[in-house]
mmCIF file of C-alpha atoms in Angstrom:
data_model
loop_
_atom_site.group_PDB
_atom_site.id
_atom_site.type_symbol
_atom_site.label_atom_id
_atom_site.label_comp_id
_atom_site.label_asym_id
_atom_site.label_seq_id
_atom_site.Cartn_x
_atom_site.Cartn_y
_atom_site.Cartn_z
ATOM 1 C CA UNK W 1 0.000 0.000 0.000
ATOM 2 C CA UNK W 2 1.574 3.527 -0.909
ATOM 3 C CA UNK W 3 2.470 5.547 1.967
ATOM 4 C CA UNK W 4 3.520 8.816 2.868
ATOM 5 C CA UNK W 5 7.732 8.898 3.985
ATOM 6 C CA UNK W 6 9.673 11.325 5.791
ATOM 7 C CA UNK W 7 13.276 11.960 6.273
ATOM 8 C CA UNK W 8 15.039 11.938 8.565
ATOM 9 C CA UNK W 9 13.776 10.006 11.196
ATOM 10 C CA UNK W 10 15.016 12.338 13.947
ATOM 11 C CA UNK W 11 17.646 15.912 13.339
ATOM 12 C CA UNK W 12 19.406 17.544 16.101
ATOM 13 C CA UNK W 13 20.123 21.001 15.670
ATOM 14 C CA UNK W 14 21.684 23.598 17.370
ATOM 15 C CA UNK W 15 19.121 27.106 17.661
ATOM 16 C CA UNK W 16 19.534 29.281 15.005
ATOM 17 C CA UNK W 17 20.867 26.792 12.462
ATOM 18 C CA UNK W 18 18.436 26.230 9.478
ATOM 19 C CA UNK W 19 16.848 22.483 8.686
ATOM 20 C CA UNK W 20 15.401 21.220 5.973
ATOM 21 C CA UNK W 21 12.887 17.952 6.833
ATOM 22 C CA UNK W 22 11.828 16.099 4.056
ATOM 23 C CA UNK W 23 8.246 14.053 2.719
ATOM 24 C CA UNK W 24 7.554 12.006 -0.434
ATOM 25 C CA UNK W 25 3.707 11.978 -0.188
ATOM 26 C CA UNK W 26 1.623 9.328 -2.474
ATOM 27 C CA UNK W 27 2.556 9.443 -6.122
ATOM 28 C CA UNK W 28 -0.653 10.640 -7.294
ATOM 29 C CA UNK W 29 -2.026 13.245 -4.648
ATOM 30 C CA UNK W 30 -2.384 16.679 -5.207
ATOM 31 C CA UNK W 31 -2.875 18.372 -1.968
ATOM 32 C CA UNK W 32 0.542 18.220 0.381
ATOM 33 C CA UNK W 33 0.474 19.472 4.007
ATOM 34 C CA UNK W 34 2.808 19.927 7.278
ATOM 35 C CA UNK W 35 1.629 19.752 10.833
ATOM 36 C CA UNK W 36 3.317 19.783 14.011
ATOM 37 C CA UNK W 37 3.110 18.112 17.546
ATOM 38 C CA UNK W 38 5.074 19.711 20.532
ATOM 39 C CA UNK W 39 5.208 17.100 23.006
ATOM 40 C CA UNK W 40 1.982 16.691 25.095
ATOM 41 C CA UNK W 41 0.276 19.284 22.969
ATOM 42 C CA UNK W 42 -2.311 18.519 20.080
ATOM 43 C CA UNK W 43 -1.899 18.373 16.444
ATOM 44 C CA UNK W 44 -1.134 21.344 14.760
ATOM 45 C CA UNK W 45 -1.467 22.688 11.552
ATOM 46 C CA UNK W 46 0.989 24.804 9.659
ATOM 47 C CA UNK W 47 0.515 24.735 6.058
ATOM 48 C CA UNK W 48 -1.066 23.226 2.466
ATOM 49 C CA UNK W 49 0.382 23.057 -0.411
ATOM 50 C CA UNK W 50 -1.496 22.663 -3.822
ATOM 51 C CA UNK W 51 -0.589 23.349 -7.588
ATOM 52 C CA UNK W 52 2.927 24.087 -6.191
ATOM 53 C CA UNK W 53 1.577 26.879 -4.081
ATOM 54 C CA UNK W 54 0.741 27.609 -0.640
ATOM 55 C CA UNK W 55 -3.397 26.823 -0.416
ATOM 56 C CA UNK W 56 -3.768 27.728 3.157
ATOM 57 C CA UNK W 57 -1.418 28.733 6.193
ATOM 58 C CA UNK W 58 -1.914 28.853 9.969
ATOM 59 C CA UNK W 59 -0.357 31.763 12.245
ATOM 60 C CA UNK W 60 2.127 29.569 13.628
ATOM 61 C CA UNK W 61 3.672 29.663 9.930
ATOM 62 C CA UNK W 62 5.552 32.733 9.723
ATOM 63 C CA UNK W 63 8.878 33.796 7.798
ATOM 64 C CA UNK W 64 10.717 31.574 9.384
ATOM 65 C CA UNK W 65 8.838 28.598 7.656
ATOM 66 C CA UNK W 66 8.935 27.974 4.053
ATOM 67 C CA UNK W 67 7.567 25.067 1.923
ATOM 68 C CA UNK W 68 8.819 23.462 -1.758
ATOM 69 C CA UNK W 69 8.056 20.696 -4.014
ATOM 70 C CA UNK W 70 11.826 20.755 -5.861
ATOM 71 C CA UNK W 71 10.814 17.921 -8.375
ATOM 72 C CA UNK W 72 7.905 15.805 -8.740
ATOM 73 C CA UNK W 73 7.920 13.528 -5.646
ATOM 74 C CA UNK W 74 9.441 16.032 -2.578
ATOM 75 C CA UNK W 75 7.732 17.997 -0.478
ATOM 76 C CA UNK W 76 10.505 19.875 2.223
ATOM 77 C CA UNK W 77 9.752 22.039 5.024
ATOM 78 C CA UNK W 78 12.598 24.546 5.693
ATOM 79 C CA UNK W 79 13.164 26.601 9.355
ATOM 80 C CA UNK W 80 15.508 29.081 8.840
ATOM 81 C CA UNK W 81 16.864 29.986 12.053
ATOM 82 C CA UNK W 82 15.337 27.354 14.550
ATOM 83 C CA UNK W 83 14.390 28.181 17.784
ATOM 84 C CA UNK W 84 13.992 26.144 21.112
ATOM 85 C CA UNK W 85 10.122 26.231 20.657
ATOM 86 C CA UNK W 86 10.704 24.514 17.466
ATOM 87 C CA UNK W 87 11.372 21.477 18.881
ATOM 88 C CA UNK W 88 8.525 19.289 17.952
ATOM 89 C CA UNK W 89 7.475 16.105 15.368
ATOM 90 C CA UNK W 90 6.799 17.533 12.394
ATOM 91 C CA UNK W 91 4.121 15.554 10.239
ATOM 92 C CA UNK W 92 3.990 15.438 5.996
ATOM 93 C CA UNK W 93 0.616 14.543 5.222
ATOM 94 C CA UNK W 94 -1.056 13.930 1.517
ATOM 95 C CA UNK W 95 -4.316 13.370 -0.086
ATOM 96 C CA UNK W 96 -6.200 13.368 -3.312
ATOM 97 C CA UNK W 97 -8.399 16.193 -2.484
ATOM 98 C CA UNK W 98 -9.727 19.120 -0.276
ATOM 99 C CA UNK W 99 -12.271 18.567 2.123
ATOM 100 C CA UNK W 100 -13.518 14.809 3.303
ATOM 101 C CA UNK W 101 -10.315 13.229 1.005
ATOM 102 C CA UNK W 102 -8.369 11.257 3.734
ATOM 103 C CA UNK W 103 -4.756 12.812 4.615
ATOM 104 C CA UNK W 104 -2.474 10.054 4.355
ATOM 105 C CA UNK W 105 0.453 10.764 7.254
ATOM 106 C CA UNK W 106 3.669 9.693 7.224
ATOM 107 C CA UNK W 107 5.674 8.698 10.278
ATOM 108 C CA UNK W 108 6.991 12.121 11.300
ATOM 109 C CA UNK W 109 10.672 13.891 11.794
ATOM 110 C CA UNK W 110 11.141 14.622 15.763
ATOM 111 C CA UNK W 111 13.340 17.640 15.641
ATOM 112 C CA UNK W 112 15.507 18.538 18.504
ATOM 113 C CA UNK W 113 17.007 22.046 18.865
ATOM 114 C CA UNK W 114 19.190 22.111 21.473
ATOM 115 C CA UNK L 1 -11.970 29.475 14.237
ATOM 116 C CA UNK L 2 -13.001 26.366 14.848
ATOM 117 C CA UNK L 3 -11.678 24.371 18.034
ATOM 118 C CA UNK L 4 -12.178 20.840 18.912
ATOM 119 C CA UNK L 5 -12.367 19.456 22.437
ATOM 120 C CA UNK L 6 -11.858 15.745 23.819
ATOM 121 C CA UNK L 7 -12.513 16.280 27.358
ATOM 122 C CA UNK L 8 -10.765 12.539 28.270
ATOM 123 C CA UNK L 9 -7.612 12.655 28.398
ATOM 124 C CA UNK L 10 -7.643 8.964 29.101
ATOM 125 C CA UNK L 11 -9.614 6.317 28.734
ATOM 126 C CA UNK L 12 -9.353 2.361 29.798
ATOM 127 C CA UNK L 13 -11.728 0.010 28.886
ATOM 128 C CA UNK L 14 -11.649 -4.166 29.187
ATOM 129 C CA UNK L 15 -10.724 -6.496 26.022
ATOM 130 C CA UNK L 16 -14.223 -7.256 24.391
ATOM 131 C CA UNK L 17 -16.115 -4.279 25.869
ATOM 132 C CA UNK L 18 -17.371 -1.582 24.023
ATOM 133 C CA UNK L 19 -15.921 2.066 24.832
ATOM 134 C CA UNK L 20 -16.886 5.905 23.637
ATOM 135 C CA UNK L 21 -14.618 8.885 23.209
ATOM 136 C CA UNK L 22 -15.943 12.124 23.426
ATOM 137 C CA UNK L 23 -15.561 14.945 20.941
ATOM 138 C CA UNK L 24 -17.221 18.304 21.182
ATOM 139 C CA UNK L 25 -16.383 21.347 18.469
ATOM 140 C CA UNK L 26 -17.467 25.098 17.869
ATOM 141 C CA UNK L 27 -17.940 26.107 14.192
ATOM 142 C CA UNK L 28 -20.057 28.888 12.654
ATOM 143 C CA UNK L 29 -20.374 26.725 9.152
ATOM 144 C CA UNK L 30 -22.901 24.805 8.024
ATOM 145 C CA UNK L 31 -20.828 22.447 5.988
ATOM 146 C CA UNK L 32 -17.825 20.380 7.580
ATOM 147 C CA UNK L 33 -15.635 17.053 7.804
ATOM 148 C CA UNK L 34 -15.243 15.053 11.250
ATOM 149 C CA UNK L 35 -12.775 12.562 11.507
ATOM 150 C CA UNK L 36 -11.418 10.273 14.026
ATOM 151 C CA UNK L 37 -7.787 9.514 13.556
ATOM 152 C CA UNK L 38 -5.803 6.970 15.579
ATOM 153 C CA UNK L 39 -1.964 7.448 16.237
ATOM 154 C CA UNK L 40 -0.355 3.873 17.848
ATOM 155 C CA UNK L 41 2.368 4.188 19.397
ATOM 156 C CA UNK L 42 4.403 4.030 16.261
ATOM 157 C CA UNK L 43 3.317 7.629 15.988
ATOM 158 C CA UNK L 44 2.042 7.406 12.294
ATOM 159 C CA UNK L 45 -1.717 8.608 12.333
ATOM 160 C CA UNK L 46 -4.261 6.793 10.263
ATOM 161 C CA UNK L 47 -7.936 7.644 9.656
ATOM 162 C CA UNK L 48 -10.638 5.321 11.620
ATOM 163 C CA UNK L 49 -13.767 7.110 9.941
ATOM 164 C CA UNK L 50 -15.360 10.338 8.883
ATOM 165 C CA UNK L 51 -18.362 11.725 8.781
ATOM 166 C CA UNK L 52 -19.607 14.497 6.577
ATOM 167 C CA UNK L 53 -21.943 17.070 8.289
ATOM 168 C CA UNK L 54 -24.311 17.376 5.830
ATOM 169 C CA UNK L 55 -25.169 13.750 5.659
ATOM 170 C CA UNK L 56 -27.783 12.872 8.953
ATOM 171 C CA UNK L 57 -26.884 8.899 8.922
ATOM 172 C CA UNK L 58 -23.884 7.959 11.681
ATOM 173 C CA UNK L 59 -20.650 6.795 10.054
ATOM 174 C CA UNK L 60 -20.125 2.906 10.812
ATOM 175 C CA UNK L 61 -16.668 1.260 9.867
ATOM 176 C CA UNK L 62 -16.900 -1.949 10.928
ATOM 177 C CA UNK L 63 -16.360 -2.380 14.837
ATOM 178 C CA UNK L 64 -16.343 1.853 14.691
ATOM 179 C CA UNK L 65 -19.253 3.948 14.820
ATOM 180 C CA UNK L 66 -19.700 7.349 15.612
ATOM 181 C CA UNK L 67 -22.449 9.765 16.950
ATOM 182 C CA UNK L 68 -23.160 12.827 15.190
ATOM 183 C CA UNK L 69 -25.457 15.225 17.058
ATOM 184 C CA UNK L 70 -25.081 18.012 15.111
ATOM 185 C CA UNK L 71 -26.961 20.694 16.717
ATOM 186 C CA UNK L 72 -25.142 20.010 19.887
ATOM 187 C CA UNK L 73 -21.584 19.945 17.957
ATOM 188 C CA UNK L 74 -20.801 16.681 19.438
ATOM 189 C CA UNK L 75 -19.078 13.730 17.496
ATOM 190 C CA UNK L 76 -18.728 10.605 19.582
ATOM 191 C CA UNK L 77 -16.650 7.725 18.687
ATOM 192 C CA UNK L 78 -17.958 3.954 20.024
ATOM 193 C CA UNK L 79 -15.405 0.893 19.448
ATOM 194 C CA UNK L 80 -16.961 -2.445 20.082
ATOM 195 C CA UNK L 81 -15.305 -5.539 20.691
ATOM 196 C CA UNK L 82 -12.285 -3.682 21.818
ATOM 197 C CA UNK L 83 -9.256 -5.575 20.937
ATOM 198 C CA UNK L 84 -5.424 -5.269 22.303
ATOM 199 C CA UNK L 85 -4.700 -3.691 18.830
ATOM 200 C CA UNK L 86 -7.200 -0.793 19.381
ATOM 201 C CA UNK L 87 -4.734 0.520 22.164
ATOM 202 C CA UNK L 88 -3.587 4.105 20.749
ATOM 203 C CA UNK L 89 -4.113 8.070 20.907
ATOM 204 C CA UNK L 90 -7.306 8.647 19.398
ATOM 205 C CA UNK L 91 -7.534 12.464 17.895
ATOM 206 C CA UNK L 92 -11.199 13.909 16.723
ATOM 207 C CA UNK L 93 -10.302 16.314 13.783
ATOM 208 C CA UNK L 94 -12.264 18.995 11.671
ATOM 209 C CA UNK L 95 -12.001 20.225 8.386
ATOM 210 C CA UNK L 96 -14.134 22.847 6.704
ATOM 211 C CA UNK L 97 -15.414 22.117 3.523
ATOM 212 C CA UNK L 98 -14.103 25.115 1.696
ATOM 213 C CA UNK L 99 -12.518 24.886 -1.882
ATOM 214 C CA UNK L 100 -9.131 25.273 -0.019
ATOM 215 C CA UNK L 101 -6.719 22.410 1.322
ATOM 216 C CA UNK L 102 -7.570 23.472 4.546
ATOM 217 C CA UNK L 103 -6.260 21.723 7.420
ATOM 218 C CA UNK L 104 -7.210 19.596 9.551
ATOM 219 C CA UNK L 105 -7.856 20.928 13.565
ATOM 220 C CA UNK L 106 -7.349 18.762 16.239
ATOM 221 C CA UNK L 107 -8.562 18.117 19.584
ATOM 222 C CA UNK L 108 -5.792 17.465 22.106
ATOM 223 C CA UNK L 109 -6.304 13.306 22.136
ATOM 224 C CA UNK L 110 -7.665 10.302 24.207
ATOM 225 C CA UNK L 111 -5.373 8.036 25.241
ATOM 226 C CA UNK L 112 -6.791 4.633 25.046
ATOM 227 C CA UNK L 113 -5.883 1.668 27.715
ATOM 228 C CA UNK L 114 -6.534 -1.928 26.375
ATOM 229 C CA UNK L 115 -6.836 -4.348 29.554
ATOM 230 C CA UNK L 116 -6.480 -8.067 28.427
#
């Protein structure tokens, strides 16, 4: 069954440094998203991505954040200068559509900056 | 905007029983999504079931159900026959149905405890 893959697994960073995470959502969806999870906090939303544009963004994604689909399978999430609140999972999600379309999610990036 | 409660934090129910999770949300639209996601402790989320408001019959995926009472903003998930590999985070999500890719908003989870 296709899933959604991120890379890597888990990135240490020192504050201020910039990271790059990665995604390869399903081959043939159209609508790409990031979320994040601080630990013991819900689910959050930061961004969509469709027709290799930002669709929708939440107010937790400010300049810092940026989004990019490279090539035709990629999705990457860039923090420029990361700070100690930054350090959360970060979840690549997919799907088909907008609206009911399932997100596919892939297995997250835990990103540590220390 | 449009939160989402889960007012249990935790819940622990015996193999075989039957268990609910609450979700409550606030919206001013008409026209949404509900879903239930489930995040084992792998930590990759995958959808249980989803419910569109528009449509009055209850969701049912096999041994999960939900309970849609829309005028009180309340979306209920029942498992039956609870089973070892049930144990997880459960998350109760909402999505408006705009043209957009909007994302999904979560409620803060249910942790749920699987005693054999």
């Amino acid at each position: 069954e296709p899933e959604v893959t991120q890379t890597p697994s888990h990135q240490v960073t020192q504050m201020g440094q910039e990271v790059i995470l990665r995604c390869v959502p399903i081959s043939n969806h159209l609508y790409f998203y990031w979320y994040r999870q601080i630990l013991g906090q819900k689910v959050e939303f930061l961004v969509s991505f469709y027709n290799n544009e930002i669709s929708e963004k939440s107010e937790i994604f400010d300049d810092q954040f940026s989004v990019e689909r490279p090539d035709g399978s990629n999705f990457t999430l860039k923090i420029r200068s990361t700070k100690l609140e930054d350090s959360a999972m970060y979840f690549c999600a997919s799907s088909e559509s907008a609206g009911s379309y399932e997100q596919y999610f892939g297995p997250g990036t835990r990103l540590t900056v220390t | 905007a449009q939160t989402v409660t889960q007012s249990q934090p935790e819940m622990s129910v015996q193999e075989a029983e039957t268990v609910t999770l609450s979700c409550t949300y606030d919206t001013s639209e008409s026209d949404y999504y509900l879903f239930w996601y489930k995040q084992p402790p792998s930590r990759q989320m995958i959808l249980v079931i989803r419910q569109e408001a528009y449509k009055q019959q209850n969701a049912t995926e096999n041994r999960f159900s939900v309970n849609f009472q829309k005028a009180a903003k309340s979306f209920s998930l029942k498992i039956s026959d609870s089973q070892l590999g049930d144990a997880a985070m459960y998350f109760c999500a909402y999505s408006d149905s705009g043209g957009g890719a909007d994302g999904l908003t979560f409620g803060k989870g249910t942790h749920l405890i699987i005693q054999p």
